[in-house]
PDB file of C-alpha atoms in Angstrom:
ATOM      1  CA  UNK A   1      27.092  32.806-118.613  1.00  0.00           C
ATOM      2  CA  UNK A   2      30.329  32.353-118.239  1.00  0.00           C
ATOM      3  CA  UNK A   3      30.317  31.066-113.471  1.00  0.00           C
ATOM      4  CA  UNK A   4      31.540  34.320-112.057  1.00  0.00           C
ATOM      5  CA  UNK A   5      32.391  32.809-108.049  1.00  0.00           C
ATOM      6  CA  UNK A   6      35.570  33.161-106.466  1.00  0.00           C
ATOM      7  CA  UNK A   7      37.142  30.315-107.419  1.00  0.00           C
ATOM      8  CA  UNK A   8      37.637  27.648-104.569  1.00  0.00           C
ATOM      9  CA  UNK A   9      41.596  26.994-105.684  1.00  0.00           C
ATOM     10  CA  UNK A  10      41.745  31.165-104.185  1.00  0.00           C
ATOM     11  CA  UNK A  11      39.959  30.530-100.981  1.00  0.00           C
ATOM     12  CA  UNK A  12      41.317  29.738 -97.302  1.00  0.00           C
ATOM     13  CA  UNK A  13      39.544  26.303 -95.910  1.00  0.00           C
ATOM     14  CA  UNK A  14      41.075  26.319 -92.303  1.00  0.00           C
ATOM     15  CA  UNK A  15      40.401  24.044 -90.094  1.00  0.00           C
ATOM     16  CA  UNK A  16      39.235  27.267 -88.060  1.00  0.00           C
ATOM     17  CA  UNK A  17      37.282  25.395 -84.961  1.00  0.00           C
ATOM     18  CA  UNK A  18      40.439  22.966 -84.165  1.00  0.00           C
ATOM     19  CA  UNK A  19      40.735  25.236 -81.026  1.00  0.00           C
ATOM     20  CA  UNK A  20      37.904  24.654 -79.241  1.00  0.00           C
ATOM     21  CA  UNK A  21      37.684  21.764 -77.189  1.00  0.00           C
ATOM     22  CA  UNK A  22      34.372  19.550 -77.295  1.00  0.00           C
ATOM     23  CA  UNK A  23      33.478  21.037 -74.087  1.00  0.00           C
ATOM     24  CA  UNK A  24      34.550  24.495 -75.465  1.00  0.00           C
ATOM     25  CA  UNK A  25      31.024  26.109 -77.967  1.00  0.00           C
ATOM     26  CA  UNK A  26      32.653  29.773 -77.027  1.00  0.00           C
ATOM     27  CA  UNK A  27      35.780  30.595 -78.837  1.00  0.00           C
ATOM     28  CA  UNK A  28      35.572  33.861 -76.513  1.00  0.00           C
ATOM     29  CA  UNK A  29      35.197  32.665 -73.035  1.00  0.00           C
ATOM     30  CA  UNK A  30      37.930  29.434 -74.570  1.00  0.00           C
ATOM     31  CA  UNK A  31      40.552  31.679 -75.427  1.00  0.00           C
ATOM     32  CA  UNK A  32      39.781  33.753 -71.825  1.00  0.00           C
ATOM     33  CA  UNK A  33      40.317  30.574 -69.776  1.00  0.00           C
ATOM     34  CA  UNK A  34      43.445  30.012 -71.512  1.00  0.00           C
ATOM     35  CA  UNK A  35      44.454  33.924 -71.094  1.00  0.00           C
ATOM     36  CA  UNK A  36      43.560  34.054 -67.220  1.00  0.00           C
ATOM     37  CA  UNK A  37      45.700  30.571 -66.384  1.00  0.00           C
ATOM     38  CA  UNK A  38      48.629  32.336 -68.759  1.00  0.00           C
ATOM     39  CA  UNK A  39      47.902  35.525 -66.303  1.00  0.00           C
ATOM     40  CA  UNK A  40      48.053  33.516 -63.114  1.00  0.00           C
ATOM     41  CA  UNK A  41      50.954  32.055 -64.104  1.00  0.00           C
ATOM     42  CA  UNK A  42      53.023  34.440 -65.456  1.00  0.00           C
ATOM     43  CA  UNK A  43      51.334  37.000 -62.256  1.00  0.00           C
ATOM     44  CA  UNK A  44      50.777  39.430 -64.004  1.00  0.00           C
ATOM     45  CA  UNK A  45      49.838  42.741 -62.434  1.00  0.00           C
ATOM     46  CA  UNK A  46      46.304  43.290 -61.249  1.00  0.00           C
ATOM     47  CA  UNK A  47      45.277  46.499 -63.323  1.00  0.00           C
ATOM     48  CA  UNK A  48      47.084  44.979 -66.963  1.00  0.00           C
ATOM     49  CA  UNK A  49      44.668  41.896 -66.054  1.00  0.00           C
ATOM     50  CA  UNK A  50      41.691  43.816 -65.935  1.00  0.00           C
ATOM     51  CA  UNK A  51      43.230  45.146 -69.170  1.00  0.00           C
ATOM     52  CA  UNK A  52      44.161  42.371 -71.623  1.00  0.00           C
ATOM     53  CA  UNK A  53      40.815  40.896 -70.577  1.00  0.00           C
ATOM     54  CA  UNK A  54      38.174  43.620 -72.437  1.00  0.00           C
ATOM     55  CA  UNK A  55      39.496  44.587 -76.441  1.00  0.00           C
ATOM     56  CA  UNK A  56      39.790  48.065 -76.972  1.00  0.00           C
ATOM     57  CA  UNK A  57      37.215  48.666 -79.681  1.00  0.00           C
ATOM     58  CA  UNK A  58      34.677  45.887 -81.708  1.00  0.00           C
ATOM     59  CA  UNK A  59      32.210  47.615 -84.541  1.00  0.00           C
ATOM     60  CA  UNK A  60      29.318  45.684 -85.803  1.00  0.00           C
ATOM     61  CA  UNK A  61      28.165  47.602 -89.504  1.00  0.00           C
ATOM     62  CA  UNK A  62      25.526  46.830 -91.729  1.00  0.00           C
ATOM     63  CA  UNK A  63      26.292  45.346 -94.856  1.00  0.00           C
ATOM     64  CA  UNK A  64      23.185  46.319 -97.248  1.00  0.00           C
ATOM     65  CA  UNK A  65      24.351  45.009-100.755  1.00  0.00           C
ATOM     66  CA  UNK A  66      22.290  44.630-104.281  1.00  0.00           C
ATOM     67  CA  UNK A  67      22.566  40.694-105.592  1.00  0.00           C
ATOM     68  CA  UNK A  68      22.522  40.362-108.839  1.00  0.00           C
ATOM     69  CA  UNK A  69      18.900  39.364-108.780  1.00  0.00           C
ATOM     70  CA  UNK A  70      18.169  42.720-107.852  1.00  0.00           C
ATOM     71  CA  UNK A  71      17.091  41.802-104.305  1.00  0.00           C
ATOM     72  CA  UNK A  72      19.151  43.541-101.160  1.00  0.00           C
ATOM     73  CA  UNK A  73      20.102  41.604 -98.006  1.00  0.00           C
ATOM     74  CA  UNK A  74      21.807  42.572 -95.777  1.00  0.00           C
ATOM     75  CA  UNK A  75      25.680  41.358 -93.776  1.00  0.00           C
ATOM     76  CA  UNK A  76      26.136  42.045 -91.027  1.00  0.00           C
ATOM     77  CA  UNK A  77      30.605  42.949 -90.638  1.00  0.00           C
ATOM     78  CA  UNK A  78      32.808  42.933 -87.518  1.00  0.00           C
ATOM     79  CA  UNK A  79      36.059  44.767 -86.676  1.00  0.00           C
ATOM     80  CA  UNK A  80      38.027  43.924 -83.433  1.00  0.00           C
ATOM     81  CA  UNK A  81      40.449  46.050 -81.896  1.00  0.00           C
ATOM     82  CA  UNK A  82      42.276  44.219 -79.187  1.00  0.00           C
ATOM     83  CA  UNK A  83      44.498  45.306 -77.592  1.00  0.00           C
ATOM     84  CA  UNK A  84      46.831  48.796 -79.463  1.00  0.00           C
ATOM     85  CA  UNK A  85      49.542  49.560 -76.517  1.00  0.00           C
ATOM     86  CA  UNK A  86      52.452  47.668 -79.215  1.00  0.00           C
ATOM     87  CA  UNK A  87      50.997  49.360 -81.822  1.00  0.00           C
ATOM     88  CA  UNK A  88      49.018  50.400 -84.614  1.00  0.00           C
ATOM     89  CA  UNK A  89      46.680  46.743 -85.073  1.00  0.00           C
ATOM     90  CA  UNK A  90      47.010  43.780 -87.041  1.00  0.00           C
ATOM     91  CA  UNK A  91      44.369  41.474 -87.919  1.00  0.00           C
ATOM     92  CA  UNK A  92      42.632  39.619 -90.975  1.00  0.00           C
ATOM     93  CA  UNK A  93      39.554  39.316 -92.129  1.00  0.00           C
ATOM     94  CA  UNK A  94      37.649  36.391 -93.328  1.00  0.00           C
ATOM     95  CA  UNK A  95      34.163  35.388 -94.971  1.00  0.00           C
ATOM     96  CA  UNK A  96      32.070  32.761 -94.139  1.00  0.00           C
ATOM     97  CA  UNK A  97      28.616  32.271 -92.994  1.00  0.00           C
ATOM     98  CA  UNK A  98      29.350  31.255 -88.849  1.00  0.00           C
ATOM     99  CA  UNK A  99      31.496  33.979 -88.369  1.00  0.00           C
ATOM    100  CA  UNK A 100      30.522  35.829 -84.514  1.00  0.00           C
ATOM    101  CA  UNK A 101      31.541  38.522 -83.046  1.00  0.00           C
ATOM    102  CA  UNK A 102      32.889  36.510 -79.807  1.00  0.00           C
ATOM    103  CA  UNK A 103      35.195  33.895 -82.888  1.00  0.00           C
ATOM    104  CA  UNK A 104      36.338  37.574 -84.255  1.00  0.00           C
ATOM    105  CA  UNK A 105      37.088  39.069 -80.013  1.00  0.00           C
ATOM    106  CA  UNK A 106      38.401  35.597 -79.966  1.00  0.00           C
ATOM    107  CA  UNK A 107      41.350  35.606 -82.870  1.00  0.00           C
ATOM    108  CA  UNK A 108      41.674  39.032 -82.290  1.00  0.00           C
ATOM    109  CA  UNK A 109      43.027  38.564 -78.582  1.00  0.00           C
ATOM    110  CA  UNK A 110      44.781  35.744 -80.295  1.00  0.00           C
ATOM    111  CA  UNK A 111      46.882  37.851 -82.370  1.00  0.00           C
ATOM    112  CA  UNK A 112      47.968  40.815 -79.583  1.00  0.00           C
ATOM    113  CA  UNK A 113      49.022  37.478 -77.706  1.00  0.00           C
ATOM    114  CA  UNK A 114      51.050  36.587 -80.742  1.00  0.00           C
ATOM    115  CA  UNK A 115      52.310  40.031 -81.852  1.00  0.00           C
ATOM    116  CA  UNK A 116      54.151  40.624 -78.242  1.00  0.00           C
ATOM    117  CA  UNK A 117      54.573  36.894 -78.027  1.00  0.00           C
ATOM    118  CA  UNK A 118      58.027  37.418 -81.095  1.00  0.00           C
ATOM    119  CA  UNK A 119      57.968  40.461 -80.267  1.00  0.00           C
ATOM    120  CA  UNK A 120      56.911  43.210 -83.099  1.00  0.00           C
ATOM    121  CA  UNK A 121      55.376  46.419 -82.602  1.00  0.00           C
ATOM    122  CA  UNK A 122      51.410  45.960 -83.493  1.00  0.00           C
ATOM    123  CA  UNK A 123      48.847  44.934 -81.900  1.00  0.00           C
ATOM    124  CA  UNK A 124      45.788  41.899 -82.111  1.00  0.00           C
ATOM    125  CA  UNK A 125      42.822  42.749 -84.661  1.00  0.00           C
ATOM    126  CA  UNK A 126      40.221  40.435 -86.333  1.00  0.00           C
ATOM    127  CA  UNK A 127      37.036  40.842 -89.093  1.00  0.00           C
ATOM    128  CA  UNK A 128      34.295  39.392 -90.457  1.00  0.00           C
ATOM    129  CA  UNK A 129      31.876  39.446 -92.523  1.00  0.00           C
ATOM    130  CA  UNK A 130      28.937  37.070 -92.406  1.00  0.00           C
ATOM    131  CA  UNK A 131      27.812  35.257 -95.414  1.00  0.00           C
ATOM    132  CA  UNK A 132      29.204  32.620 -97.800  1.00  0.00           C
ATOM    133  CA  UNK A 133      31.227  34.134-100.681  1.00  0.00           C
ATOM    134  CA  UNK A 134      31.591  30.698-102.228  1.00  0.00           C
ATOM    135  CA  UNK A 135      27.416  30.752-103.277  1.00  0.00           C
ATOM    136  CA  UNK A 136      27.678  34.247-104.428  1.00  0.00           C
ATOM    137  CA  UNK A 137      28.629  36.671-108.057  1.00  0.00           C
ATOM    138  CA  UNK A 138      32.911  38.316-108.114  1.00  0.00           C
ATOM    139  CA  UNK A 139      30.098  41.265-108.470  1.00  0.00           C
ATOM    140  CA  UNK A 140      28.275  40.409-104.915  1.00  0.00           C
ATOM    141  CA  UNK A 141      31.750  40.138-103.364  1.00  0.00           C
ATOM    142  CA  UNK A 142      32.851  43.403-104.489  1.00  0.00           C
ATOM    143  CA  UNK A 143      29.630  45.175-103.275  1.00  0.00           C
ATOM    144  CA  UNK A 144      29.817  43.175 -99.316  1.00  0.00           C
ATOM    145  CA  UNK A 145      33.296  44.258 -99.892  1.00  0.00           C
ATOM    146  CA  UNK A 146      33.517  47.743-100.850  1.00  0.00           C
ATOM    147  CA  UNK A 147      30.352  48.010 -98.285  1.00  0.00           C
ATOM    148  CA  UNK A 148      32.075  46.098 -95.574  1.00  0.00           C
ATOM    149  CA  UNK A 149      35.362  48.688 -95.242  1.00  0.00           C
ATOM    150  CA  UNK A 150      33.439  52.130 -95.892  1.00  0.00           C
ATOM    151  CA  UNK A 151      31.128  50.589 -92.412  1.00  0.00           C
ATOM    152  CA  UNK A 152      35.470  50.550 -90.246  1.00  0.00           C
ATOM    153  CA  UNK A 153      37.329  53.206 -92.944  1.00  0.00           C
ATOM    154  CA  UNK A 154      37.509  54.464 -89.664  1.00  0.00           C
ATOM    155  CA  UNK A 155      39.414  52.823 -87.619  1.00  0.00           C
ATOM    156  CA  UNK A 156      41.455  51.754 -90.518  1.00  0.00           C
ATOM    157  CA  UNK A 157      45.022  52.370 -91.642  1.00  0.00           C
ATOM    158  CA  UNK A 158      49.421  52.372 -91.790  1.00  0.00           C
ATOM    159  CA  UNK A 159      49.273  53.541 -88.174  1.00  0.00           C
ATOM    160  CA  UNK A 160      46.138  52.333 -86.351  1.00  0.00           C
ATOM    161  CA  UNK A 161      44.177  49.271 -88.518  1.00  0.00           C
ATOM    162  CA  UNK A 162      46.016  47.347 -90.733  1.00  0.00           C
ATOM    163  CA  UNK A 163      43.533  44.789 -92.280  1.00  0.00           C
ATOM    164  CA  UNK A 164      45.313  41.064 -94.003  1.00  0.00           C
ATOM    165  CA  UNK A 165      43.420  38.230 -94.980  1.00  0.00           C
ATOM    166  CA  UNK A 166      41.753  35.523 -93.864  1.00  0.00           C
ATOM    167  CA  UNK A 167      39.079  33.027 -94.704  1.00  0.00           C
ATOM    168  CA  UNK A 168      37.907  32.747 -97.724  1.00  0.00           C
ATOM    169  CA  UNK A 169      40.056  36.676 -98.139  1.00  0.00           C
ATOM    170  CA  UNK A 170      42.158  37.005-100.562  1.00  0.00           C
ATOM    171  CA  UNK A 171      44.838  39.220-102.621  1.00  0.00           C
ATOM    172  CA  UNK A 172      41.369  40.294-105.325  1.00  0.00           C
ATOM    173  CA  UNK A 173      38.711  41.345-101.552  1.00  0.00           C
ATOM    174  CA  UNK A 174      42.461  43.111-100.423  1.00  0.00           C
ATOM    175  CA  UNK A 175      43.071  44.952-103.610  1.00  0.00           C
ATOM    176  CA  UNK A 176      39.103  45.971-103.036  1.00  0.00           C
ATOM    177  CA  UNK A 177      39.490  46.727 -99.751  1.00  0.00           C
ATOM    178  CA  UNK A 178      42.676  48.866-100.159  1.00  0.00           C
ATOM    179  CA  UNK A 179      40.688  50.993-103.088  1.00  0.00           C
ATOM    180  CA  UNK A 180      37.443  51.688-100.935  1.00  0.00           C
ATOM    181  CA  UNK A 181      39.842  52.590 -98.423  1.00  0.00           C
ATOM    182  CA  UNK A 182      42.157  54.684-100.951  1.00  0.00           C
ATOM    183  CA  UNK A 183      38.163  56.753-101.778  1.00  0.00           C
ATOM    184  CA  UNK A 184      37.671  57.995 -98.517  1.00  0.00           C
ATOM    185  CA  UNK A 185      41.067  58.497 -97.214  1.00  0.00           C
ATOM    186  CA  UNK A 186      42.411  60.957-100.185  1.00  0.00           C
ATOM    187  CA  UNK A 187      45.473  58.929-100.649  1.00  0.00           C
ATOM    188  CA  UNK A 188      46.605  55.298-101.990  1.00  0.00           C
TER     189      UNK A 188
END
Protein backbone atom coordinates (compact mmCIF):
# COMPACT_ATOMS: atom_id res chain seq x y z
CA UNK A 1 0.00 0.00 0.00
CA UNK A 2 1.29 3.46 -0.91
CA UNK A 3 2.29 5.94 1.78
CA UNK A 4 -0.42 8.61 1.58
CA UNK A 5 1.05 10.98 4.17
CA UNK A 6 2.07 14.51 3.22
CA UNK A 7 5.66 14.41 1.91
CA UNK A 8 8.03 15.91 4.46
CA UNK A 9 9.74 17.99 1.78
CA UNK A 10 6.41 19.81 1.26
CA UNK A 11 6.23 21.00 4.85
CA UNK A 12 7.76 24.07 6.45
CA UNK A 13 9.67 23.52 9.69
CA UNK A 14 10.68 26.97 10.95
CA UNK A 15 12.03 27.40 14.43
CA UNK A 16 8.71 28.83 15.57
CA UNK A 17 9.58 29.18 19.24
CA UNK A 18 12.59 31.49 18.76
CA UNK A 19 10.50 34.58 19.47
CA UNK A 20 10.22 33.66 23.16
CA UNK A 21 12.97 34.36 25.65
CA UNK A 22 13.78 31.60 28.14
CA UNK A 23 11.70 33.36 30.81
CA UNK A 24 8.62 33.70 28.55
CA UNK A 25 6.12 30.86 28.36
CA UNK A 26 3.07 32.57 26.85
CA UNK A 27 3.49 33.91 23.30
CA UNK A 28 0.61 36.40 23.58
CA UNK A 29 1.92 37.85 26.84
CA UNK A 30 5.42 38.07 25.32
CA UNK A 31 4.03 39.91 22.29
CA UNK A 32 2.03 42.24 24.57
CA UNK A 33 5.13 43.08 26.62
CA UNK A 34 6.88 44.13 23.42
CA UNK A 35 3.81 46.05 22.23
CA UNK A 36 3.55 47.85 25.58
CA UNK A 37 7.18 48.96 25.32
CA UNK A 38 6.75 50.13 21.71
CA UNK A 39 3.56 52.01 22.62
CA UNK A 40 5.41 53.73 25.45
CA UNK A 41 8.31 54.73 23.17
CA UNK A 42 5.88 56.01 20.52
CA UNK A 43 3.71 57.80 23.09
CA UNK A 44 0.73 56.02 21.54
CA UNK A 45 -2.62 57.74 22.06
CA UNK A 46 -4.48 55.97 24.95
CA UNK A 47 -7.60 55.08 22.92
CA UNK A 48 -5.56 53.56 20.11
CA UNK A 49 -3.45 51.71 22.67
CA UNK A 50 -6.59 50.10 24.14
CA UNK A 51 -7.88 49.09 20.71
CA UNK A 52 -4.57 47.57 19.59
CA UNK A 53 -4.17 45.49 22.75
CA UNK A 54 -7.14 43.30 21.80
CA UNK A 55 -7.93 41.14 18.78
CA UNK A 56 -11.12 41.98 16.91
CA UNK A 57 -12.22 38.35 16.81
CA UNK A 58 -10.94 34.93 17.81
CA UNK A 59 -12.86 31.92 16.54
CA UNK A 60 -12.44 28.42 17.96
CA UNK A 61 -14.05 25.59 16.02
CA UNK A 62 -14.50 21.91 16.71
CA UNK A 63 -13.39 19.74 13.78
CA UNK A 64 -14.81 16.20 13.90
CA UNK A 65 -13.14 14.01 11.28
CA UNK A 66 -13.55 10.38 10.30
CA UNK A 67 -10.06 8.93 10.23
CA UNK A 68 -8.96 6.20 7.82
CA UNK A 69 -9.33 3.65 10.63
CA UNK A 70 -13.04 4.45 10.95
CA UNK A 71 -12.52 6.21 14.28
CA UNK A 72 -13.74 9.76 14.76
CA UNK A 73 -11.20 12.28 16.06
CA UNK A 74 -12.11 15.80 17.08
CA UNK A 75 -9.50 18.47 16.37
CA UNK A 76 -9.53 22.12 17.43
CA UNK A 77 -9.19 24.93 14.92
CA UNK A 78 -8.47 28.59 15.66
CA UNK A 79 -8.63 31.75 13.55
CA UNK A 80 -7.78 35.16 14.97
CA UNK A 81 -8.54 38.38 13.13
CA UNK A 82 -6.39 40.81 15.08
CA UNK A 83 -7.04 44.14 13.38
CA UNK A 84 -8.58 45.23 10.07
CA UNK A 85 -8.35 49.02 10.37
CA UNK A 86 -5.83 49.14 7.49
CA UNK A 87 -7.69 46.66 5.26
CA UNK A 88 -8.61 42.98 5.04
CA UNK A 89 -6.82 40.68 7.44
CA UNK A 90 -4.12 38.42 6.04
CA UNK A 91 -2.21 35.62 7.67
CA UNK A 92 -1.17 32.02 7.49
CA UNK A 93 -2.79 28.83 8.72
CA UNK A 94 -0.57 26.34 10.52
CA UNK A 95 -1.20 22.68 11.31
CA UNK A 96 0.84 21.65 14.33
CA UNK A 97 0.31 19.67 17.55
CA UNK A 98 1.56 22.66 19.58
CA UNK A 99 -0.77 25.32 18.14
CA UNK A 100 -2.50 27.30 20.89
CA UNK A 101 -4.95 30.19 21.11
CA UNK A 102 -2.25 32.41 22.63
CA UNK A 103 0.23 31.56 19.87
CA UNK A 104 -2.34 32.29 17.15
CA UNK A 105 -3.33 35.60 18.76
CA UNK A 106 0.34 36.64 19.10
CA UNK A 107 1.13 35.77 15.48
CA UNK A 108 -2.01 37.60 14.27
CA UNK A 109 -0.91 40.70 16.18
CA UNK A 110 2.60 40.46 14.73
CA UNK A 111 1.11 40.21 11.22
CA UNK A 112 -0.86 43.38 11.97
CA UNK A 113 2.33 45.21 12.98
CA UNK A 114 4.29 43.87 9.98
CA UNK A 115 1.68 45.08 7.49
CA UNK A 116 1.50 48.49 9.18
CA UNK A 117 5.28 48.95 9.32
CA UNK A 118 5.69 48.40 5.58
CA UNK A 119 2.53 50.41 4.84
CA UNK A 120 0.54 47.79 2.96
CA UNK A 121 -3.27 47.93 3.13
CA UNK A 122 -3.84 44.78 5.15
CA UNK A 123 -4.58 43.92 8.72
CA UNK A 124 -3.34 40.87 10.56
CA UNK A 125 -4.71 37.38 11.09
CA UNK A 126 -3.43 33.90 11.85
CA UNK A 127 -5.00 30.48 12.08
CA UNK A 128 -4.16 27.01 13.18
CA UNK A 129 -5.37 23.49 13.71
CA UNK A 130 -4.08 21.39 16.57
CA UNK A 131 -3.05 18.24 14.71
CA UNK A 132 0.04 16.41 13.52
CA UNK A 133 -0.09 16.32 9.71
CA UNK A 134 3.04 14.17 9.56
CA UNK A 135 1.04 11.26 11.00
CA UNK A 136 -2.04 11.81 8.85
CA UNK A 137 -2.92 10.43 5.43
CA UNK A 138 -3.62 12.82 2.57
CA UNK A 139 -7.33 11.98 2.90
CA UNK A 140 -7.34 12.72 6.63
CA UNK A 141 -5.51 15.99 6.05
CA UNK A 142 -8.02 16.97 3.36
CA UNK A 143 -10.97 16.21 5.64
CA UNK A 144 -9.43 18.26 8.48
CA UNK A 145 -8.76 21.17 6.11
CA UNK A 146 -12.25 21.16 4.64
CA UNK A 147 -13.98 20.92 8.05
CA UNK A 148 -11.79 23.70 9.45
CA UNK A 149 -12.57 25.89 6.43
CA UNK A 150 -16.31 25.24 6.79
CA UNK A 151 -16.04 26.32 10.42
CA UNK A 152 -14.40 29.66 9.64
CA UNK A 153 -15.89 30.33 6.18
CA UNK A 154 -17.95 33.33 7.34
CA UNK A 155 -14.77 35.26 8.17
CA UNK A 156 -12.92 34.41 4.94
CA UNK A 157 -12.97 36.43 1.74
CA UNK A 158 -10.89 38.77 -0.41
CA UNK A 159 -12.37 41.82 1.34
CA UNK A 160 -12.25 40.45 4.90
CA UNK A 161 -9.70 37.70 5.63
CA UNK A 162 -7.11 36.24 3.24
CA UNK A 163 -5.48 33.00 4.43
CA UNK A 164 -2.06 31.71 3.35
CA UNK A 165 0.17 28.69 4.01
CA UNK A 166 2.25 28.53 7.17
CA UNK A 167 3.82 25.77 9.28
CA UNK A 168 2.93 22.32 7.89
CA UNK A 169 0.55 23.65 5.23
CA UNK A 170 1.25 24.06 1.53
CA UNK A 171 -0.36 24.79 -1.83
CA UNK A 172 -2.39 21.55 -1.70
CA UNK A 173 -3.89 22.50 1.67
CA UNK A 174 -4.63 26.00 0.33
CA UNK A 175 -6.32 24.49 -2.75
CA UNK A 176 -8.62 22.43 -0.50
CA UNK A 177 -9.33 25.55 1.54
CA UNK A 178 -10.15 27.59 -1.57
CA UNK A 179 -12.32 24.83 -3.03
CA UNK A 180 -14.29 24.52 0.21
CA UNK A 181 -14.63 28.30 0.48
CA UNK A 182 -15.88 28.46 -3.13
CA UNK A 183 -18.48 25.75 -2.53
CA UNK A 184 -19.81 27.61 0.52
CA UNK A 185 -19.96 31.11 -0.95
CA UNK A 186 -20.99 30.14 -4.48
CA UNK A 187 -18.06 31.37 -6.54
CA UNK A 188 -14.41 30.70 -7.26
